[in-house]
Coordinates of C-alpha atoms and ligand atoms in Angstrom, one line a residue:
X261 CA 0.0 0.0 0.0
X262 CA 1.0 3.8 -0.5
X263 CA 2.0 6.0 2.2
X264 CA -1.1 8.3 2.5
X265 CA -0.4 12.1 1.5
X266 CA -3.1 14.1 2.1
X267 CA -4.1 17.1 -0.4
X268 CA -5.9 19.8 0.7
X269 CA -6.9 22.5 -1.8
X270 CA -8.6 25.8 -0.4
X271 CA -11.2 27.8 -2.2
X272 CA -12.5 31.1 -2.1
X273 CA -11.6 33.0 1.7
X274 CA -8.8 30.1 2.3
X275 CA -5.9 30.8 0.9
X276 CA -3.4 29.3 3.2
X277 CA -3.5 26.7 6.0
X278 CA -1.7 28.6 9.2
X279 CA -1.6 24.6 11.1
X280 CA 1.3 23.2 8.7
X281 CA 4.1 22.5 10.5
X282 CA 7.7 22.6 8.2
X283 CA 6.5 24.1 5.4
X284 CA 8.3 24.4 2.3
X285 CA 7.1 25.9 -0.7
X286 CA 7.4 24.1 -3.8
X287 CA 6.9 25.4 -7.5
X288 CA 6.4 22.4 -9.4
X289 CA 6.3 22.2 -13.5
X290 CA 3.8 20.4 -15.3
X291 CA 3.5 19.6 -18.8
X292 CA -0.7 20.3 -18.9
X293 CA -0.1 24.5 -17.9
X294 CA 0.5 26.6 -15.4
X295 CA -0.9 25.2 -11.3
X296 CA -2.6 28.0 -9.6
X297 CA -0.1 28.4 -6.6
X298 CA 3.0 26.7 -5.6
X299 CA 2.5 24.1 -3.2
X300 CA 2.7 24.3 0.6
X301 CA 4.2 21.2 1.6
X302 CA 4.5 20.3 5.2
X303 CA 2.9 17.9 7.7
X304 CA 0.5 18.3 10.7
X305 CA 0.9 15.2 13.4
X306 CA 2.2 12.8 11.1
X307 CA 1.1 13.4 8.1
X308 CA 2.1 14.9 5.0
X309 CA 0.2 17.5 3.8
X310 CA -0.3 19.2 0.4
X311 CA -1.8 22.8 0.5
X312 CA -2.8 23.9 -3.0
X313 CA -4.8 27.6 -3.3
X314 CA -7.2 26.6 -6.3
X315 CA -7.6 30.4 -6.9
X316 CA -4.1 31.5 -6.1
X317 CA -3.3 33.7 -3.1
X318 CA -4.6 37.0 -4.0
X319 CA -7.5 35.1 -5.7
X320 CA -6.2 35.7 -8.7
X321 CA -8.0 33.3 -11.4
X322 CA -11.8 33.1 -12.5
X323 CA -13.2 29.4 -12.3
X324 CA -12.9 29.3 -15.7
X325 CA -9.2 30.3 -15.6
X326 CA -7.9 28.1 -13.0
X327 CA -6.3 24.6 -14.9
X328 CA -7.6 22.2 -13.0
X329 CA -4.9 19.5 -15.1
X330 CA -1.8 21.5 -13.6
X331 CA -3.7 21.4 -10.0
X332 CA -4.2 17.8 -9.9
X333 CA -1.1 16.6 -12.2
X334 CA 1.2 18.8 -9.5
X335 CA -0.7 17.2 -6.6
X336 CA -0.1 14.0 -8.1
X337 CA 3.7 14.6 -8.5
X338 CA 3.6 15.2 -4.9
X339 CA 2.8 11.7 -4.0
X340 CA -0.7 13.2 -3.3
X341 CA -3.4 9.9 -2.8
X342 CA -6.5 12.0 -1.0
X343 CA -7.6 15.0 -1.5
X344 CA -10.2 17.2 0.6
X345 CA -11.5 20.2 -1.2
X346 CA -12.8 23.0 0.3
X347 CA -15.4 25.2 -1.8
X348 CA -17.8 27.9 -0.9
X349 CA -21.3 27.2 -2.6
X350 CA -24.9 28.5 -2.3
X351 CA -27.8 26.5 -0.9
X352 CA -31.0 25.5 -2.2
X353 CA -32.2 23.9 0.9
X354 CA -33.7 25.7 3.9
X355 CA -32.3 23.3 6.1
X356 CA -28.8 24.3 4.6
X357 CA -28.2 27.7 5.8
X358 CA -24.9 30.3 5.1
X359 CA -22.3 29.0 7.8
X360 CA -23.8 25.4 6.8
X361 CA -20.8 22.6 5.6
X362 CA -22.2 20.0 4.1
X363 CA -20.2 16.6 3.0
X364 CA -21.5 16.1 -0.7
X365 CA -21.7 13.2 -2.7
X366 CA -22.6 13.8 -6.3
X367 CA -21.8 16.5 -9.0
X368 CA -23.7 17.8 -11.8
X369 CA -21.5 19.6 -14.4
X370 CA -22.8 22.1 -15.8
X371 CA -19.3 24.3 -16.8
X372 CA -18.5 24.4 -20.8
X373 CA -15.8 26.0 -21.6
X374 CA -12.8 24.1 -19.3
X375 CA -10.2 21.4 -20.2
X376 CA -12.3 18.1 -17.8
X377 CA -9.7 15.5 -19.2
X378 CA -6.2 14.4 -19.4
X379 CA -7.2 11.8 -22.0
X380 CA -8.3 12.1 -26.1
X381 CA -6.8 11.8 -28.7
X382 CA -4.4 9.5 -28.9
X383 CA -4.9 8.4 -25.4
X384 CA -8.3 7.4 -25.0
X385 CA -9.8 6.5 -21.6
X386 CA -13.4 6.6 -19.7
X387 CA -13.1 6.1 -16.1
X388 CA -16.1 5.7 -13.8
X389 CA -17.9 8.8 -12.1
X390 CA -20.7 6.6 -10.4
X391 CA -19.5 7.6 -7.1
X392 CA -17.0 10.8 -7.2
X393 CA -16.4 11.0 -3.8
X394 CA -14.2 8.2 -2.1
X395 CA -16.7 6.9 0.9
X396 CA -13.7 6.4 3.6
X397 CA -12.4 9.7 2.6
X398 CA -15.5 11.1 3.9
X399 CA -16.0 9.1 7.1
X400 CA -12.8 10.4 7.7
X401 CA -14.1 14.4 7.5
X402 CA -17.0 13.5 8.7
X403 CA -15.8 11.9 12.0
X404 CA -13.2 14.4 12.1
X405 CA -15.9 16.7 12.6
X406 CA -18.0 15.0 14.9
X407 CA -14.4 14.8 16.9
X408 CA -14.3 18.6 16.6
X409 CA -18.0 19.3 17.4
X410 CA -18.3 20.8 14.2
X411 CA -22.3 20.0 12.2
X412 CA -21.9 18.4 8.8
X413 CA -24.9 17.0 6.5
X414 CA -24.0 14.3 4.6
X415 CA -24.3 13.8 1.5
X416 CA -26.2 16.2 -1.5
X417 CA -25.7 17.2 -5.0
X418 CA -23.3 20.3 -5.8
X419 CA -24.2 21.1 -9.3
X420 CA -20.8 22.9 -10.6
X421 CA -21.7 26.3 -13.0
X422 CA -19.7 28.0 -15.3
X423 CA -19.7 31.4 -14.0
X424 CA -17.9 33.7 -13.1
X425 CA -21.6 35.3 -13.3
X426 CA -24.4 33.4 -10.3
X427 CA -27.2 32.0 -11.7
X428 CA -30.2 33.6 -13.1
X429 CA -33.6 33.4 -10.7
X430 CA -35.1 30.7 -13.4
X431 CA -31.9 28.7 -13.4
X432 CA -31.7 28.9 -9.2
X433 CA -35.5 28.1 -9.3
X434 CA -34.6 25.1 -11.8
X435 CA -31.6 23.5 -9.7
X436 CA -33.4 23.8 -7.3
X437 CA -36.6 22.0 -8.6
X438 CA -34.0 18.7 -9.5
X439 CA -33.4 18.3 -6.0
X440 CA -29.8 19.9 -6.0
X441 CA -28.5 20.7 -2.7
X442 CA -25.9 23.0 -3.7
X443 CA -23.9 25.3 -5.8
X444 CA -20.7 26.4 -6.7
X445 CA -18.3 27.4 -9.9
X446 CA -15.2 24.7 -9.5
X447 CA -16.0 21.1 -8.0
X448 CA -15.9 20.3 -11.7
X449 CA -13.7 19.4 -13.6
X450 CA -11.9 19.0 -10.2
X451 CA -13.1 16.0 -8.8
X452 CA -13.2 13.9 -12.9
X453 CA -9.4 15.1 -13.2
X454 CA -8.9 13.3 -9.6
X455 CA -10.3 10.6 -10.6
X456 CA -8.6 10.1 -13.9
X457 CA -5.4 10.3 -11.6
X458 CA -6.6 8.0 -9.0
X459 CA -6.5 10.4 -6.2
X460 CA -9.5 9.5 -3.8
X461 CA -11.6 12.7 -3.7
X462 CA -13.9 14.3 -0.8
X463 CA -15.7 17.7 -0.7
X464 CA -16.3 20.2 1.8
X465 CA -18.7 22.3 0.7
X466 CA -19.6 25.5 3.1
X467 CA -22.9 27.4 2.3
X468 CA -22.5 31.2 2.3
X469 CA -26.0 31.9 0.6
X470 CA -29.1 30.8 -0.6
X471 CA -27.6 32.0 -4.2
X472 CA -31.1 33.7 -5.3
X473 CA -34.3 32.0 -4.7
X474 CA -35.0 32.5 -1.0
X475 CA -37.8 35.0 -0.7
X476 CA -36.4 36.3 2.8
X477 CA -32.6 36.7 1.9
X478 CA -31.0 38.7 -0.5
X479 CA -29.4 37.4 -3.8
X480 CA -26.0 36.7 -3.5
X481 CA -23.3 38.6 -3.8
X482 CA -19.1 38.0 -3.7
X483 CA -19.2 40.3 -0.9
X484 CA -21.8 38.3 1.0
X485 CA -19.4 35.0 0.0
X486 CA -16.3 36.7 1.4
X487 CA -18.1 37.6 4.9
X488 CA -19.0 34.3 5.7
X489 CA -16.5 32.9 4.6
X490 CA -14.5 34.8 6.6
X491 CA -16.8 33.2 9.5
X492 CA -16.3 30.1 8.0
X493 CA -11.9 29.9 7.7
X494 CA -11.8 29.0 11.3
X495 CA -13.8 26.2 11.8
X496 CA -12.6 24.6 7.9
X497 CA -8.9 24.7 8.7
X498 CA -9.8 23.3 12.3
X499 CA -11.5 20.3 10.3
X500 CA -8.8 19.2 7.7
X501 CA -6.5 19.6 10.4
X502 CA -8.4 17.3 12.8
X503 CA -8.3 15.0 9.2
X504 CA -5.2 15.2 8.7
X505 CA -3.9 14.1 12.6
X506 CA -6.5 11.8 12.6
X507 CA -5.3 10.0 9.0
X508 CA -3.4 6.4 8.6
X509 CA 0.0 6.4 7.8
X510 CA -1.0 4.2 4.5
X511 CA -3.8 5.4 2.2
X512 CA -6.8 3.4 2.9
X513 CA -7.9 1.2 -0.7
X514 CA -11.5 2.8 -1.8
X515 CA -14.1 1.0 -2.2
X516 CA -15.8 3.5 -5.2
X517 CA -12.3 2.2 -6.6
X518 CA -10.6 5.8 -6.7
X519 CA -7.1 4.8 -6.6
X520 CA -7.9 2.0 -9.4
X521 CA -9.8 3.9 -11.8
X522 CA -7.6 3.4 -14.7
X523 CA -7.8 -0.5 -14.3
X524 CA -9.5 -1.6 -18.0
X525 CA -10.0 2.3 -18.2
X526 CA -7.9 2.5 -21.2
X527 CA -9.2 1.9 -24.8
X528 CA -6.5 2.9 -26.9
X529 CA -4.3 0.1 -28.1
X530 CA -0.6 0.4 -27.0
X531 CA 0.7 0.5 -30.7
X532 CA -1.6 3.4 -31.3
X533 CA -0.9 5.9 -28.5
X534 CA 0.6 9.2 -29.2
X535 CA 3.9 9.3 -27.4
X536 CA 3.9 12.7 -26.5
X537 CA 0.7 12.5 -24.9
X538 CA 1.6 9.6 -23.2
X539 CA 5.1 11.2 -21.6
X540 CA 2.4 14.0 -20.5
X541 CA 0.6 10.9 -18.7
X542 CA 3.7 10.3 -17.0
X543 CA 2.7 11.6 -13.3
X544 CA -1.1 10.9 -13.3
X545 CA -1.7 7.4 -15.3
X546 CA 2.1 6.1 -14.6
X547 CA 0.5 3.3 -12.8
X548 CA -0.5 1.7 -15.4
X549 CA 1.3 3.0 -18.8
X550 CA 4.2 2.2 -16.8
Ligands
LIG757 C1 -16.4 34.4 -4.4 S1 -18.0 33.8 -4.9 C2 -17.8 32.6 -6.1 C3 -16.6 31.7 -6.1 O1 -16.5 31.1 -4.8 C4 -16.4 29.7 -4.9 O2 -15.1 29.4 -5.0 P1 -14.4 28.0 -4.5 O3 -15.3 26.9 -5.0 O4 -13.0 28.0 -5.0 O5 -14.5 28.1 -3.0 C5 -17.2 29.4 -6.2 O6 -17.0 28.2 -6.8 C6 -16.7 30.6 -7.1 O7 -15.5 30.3 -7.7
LIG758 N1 -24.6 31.1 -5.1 C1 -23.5 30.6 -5.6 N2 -23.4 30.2 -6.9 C2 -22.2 29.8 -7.4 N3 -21.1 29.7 -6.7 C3 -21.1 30.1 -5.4 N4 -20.2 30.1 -4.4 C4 -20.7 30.6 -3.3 N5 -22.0 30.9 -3.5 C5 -22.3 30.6 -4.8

């Protein structure tokens, strides 16, 4: 089994995780673009610990700009093999409110105009997405919290917009009507790019709003986000860090079949793969092109 490395990548109002204890910062190249931020490497208890800032520090790229290959290829190159993401979303439920984190377990992706594989031509591959979120990954966050007294709900849809714009009332009014718990502007193609690379994926996903179709609350704003999230830093970095004392020194096998999602994945025969997409592979299906 692999030595467990736990990836942490923070979202809008976390930028940095003040718990990680010898931190080095690390710029690493990879052949898919440009990361967002260089890596924090360090450990807290035991644990390594990758810090990634999805928008940069300074929150410098849109959710359409980030490239979500470079994120998860350099997390992979750093012997990532779990990965929590923290994201701030809007609620459709009434029994979600702002200040709200909420464990959830499927995606909808609804974004159009981002880069959502490391495969095509010349590589072709169609892992599963049945179950996007690694179940012990989440037992983990979710006991962490329960060790730190902090509410989660468990489970929900986060359907993942384009942006940079919030919905429309008639889209809000129409995620909500499909029974979507949540929204937010970057789960996707996050958590399929994890997958492709066989890093076991769980989301935290902290309400700051009930994006526009509450009749008693005001449409959201950024400036709304940015307050509670602002609320909300403290008790997120409190969780991961609870995960990440509370981890096992080897990464735990998933039983969605995270960190084996390239097994028979692969439909390109060996004598037709493009080589240079394949020496681009290198980091995140190494497994098994070998
Ligand atoms: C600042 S409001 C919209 C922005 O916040 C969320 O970012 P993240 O998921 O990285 O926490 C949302 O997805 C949008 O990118
Ligand atoms: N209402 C909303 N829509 C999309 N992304 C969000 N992030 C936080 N709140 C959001």
């Amino acid at each position: 089994m692999a030595k467990a490395v736990l990836g942490i990548v923070g979202g809008s109002g976390i930028y940095d995780l003040p718990g990680l204890a010898d931190v080095e910062e690390v710029r690493l190249a990879s052949p898919w673009g440009e990361p967002s931020d260089a890596l924090r490497i360090g450990r807290i208890g035991l644990t390594k610990v990758v810090f990634l800032s999805r928008h940069g520090r300074g929150h410098r790229l849109s959710p359409s700009d980030i490239d979500y290959r470079a994120n998860i290829d350099v997390l992979k190159r750093a012997d990532v093999t779990d990965l929590v993401s923290l994201t701030a979303v809007g609620s459709f439920r009434e029994d979600l409110p702002p200040g709200t984190f909420v464990l959830v377990d499927q995606f909808v992706d609804r974004t159009h105009r981002r880069e959502s594989s490391f495969f095509g031509r010349g590589c072709v591959a169609h892992v599963s997405m049945a179950h996007p979120v690694a179940p012990r990954l989440q037992e983990r966050v979710a006991a962490a919290a329960d060790a730190e007294g902090i509410a989660v709900t468990r489970g929900g849809t986060l359907v993942c917009i384009e942006g940079p714009q919030f919905s429309s009332r008639a889209e809000s009014e129409t995620y909500r009507g499909l029974g979507y718990a949540v929204i937010g502007m970057t789960a996707m193609p996050e958590a399929k790019l994890a997958r492709e690379a066989e890093i076991a994926y769980a989301s935290i996903a902290m309400v700051t709003d009930f994006d526009c179709w509450h009749p008693g609350h005001d449409h959201v704003s950024a400036a709304a986000v940015v307050a509670v999230m602002a609320a909300n830093a403290e008790r997120a970095r409190r969780l991961v860090a609870r995960v990440a004392r509370d981890f096992p020194a080897e990464h735990e096998p998933c039983p969605a079949g995270s960190d084996r999602a390239l097994d028979h994945a692969i439909m390109t025969a060996p004598a037709a793969r493009d080589p240079a997409l394949l020496a681009r592979l290198d980091a995140v299906a190494g497994r098994v092109l070998g």
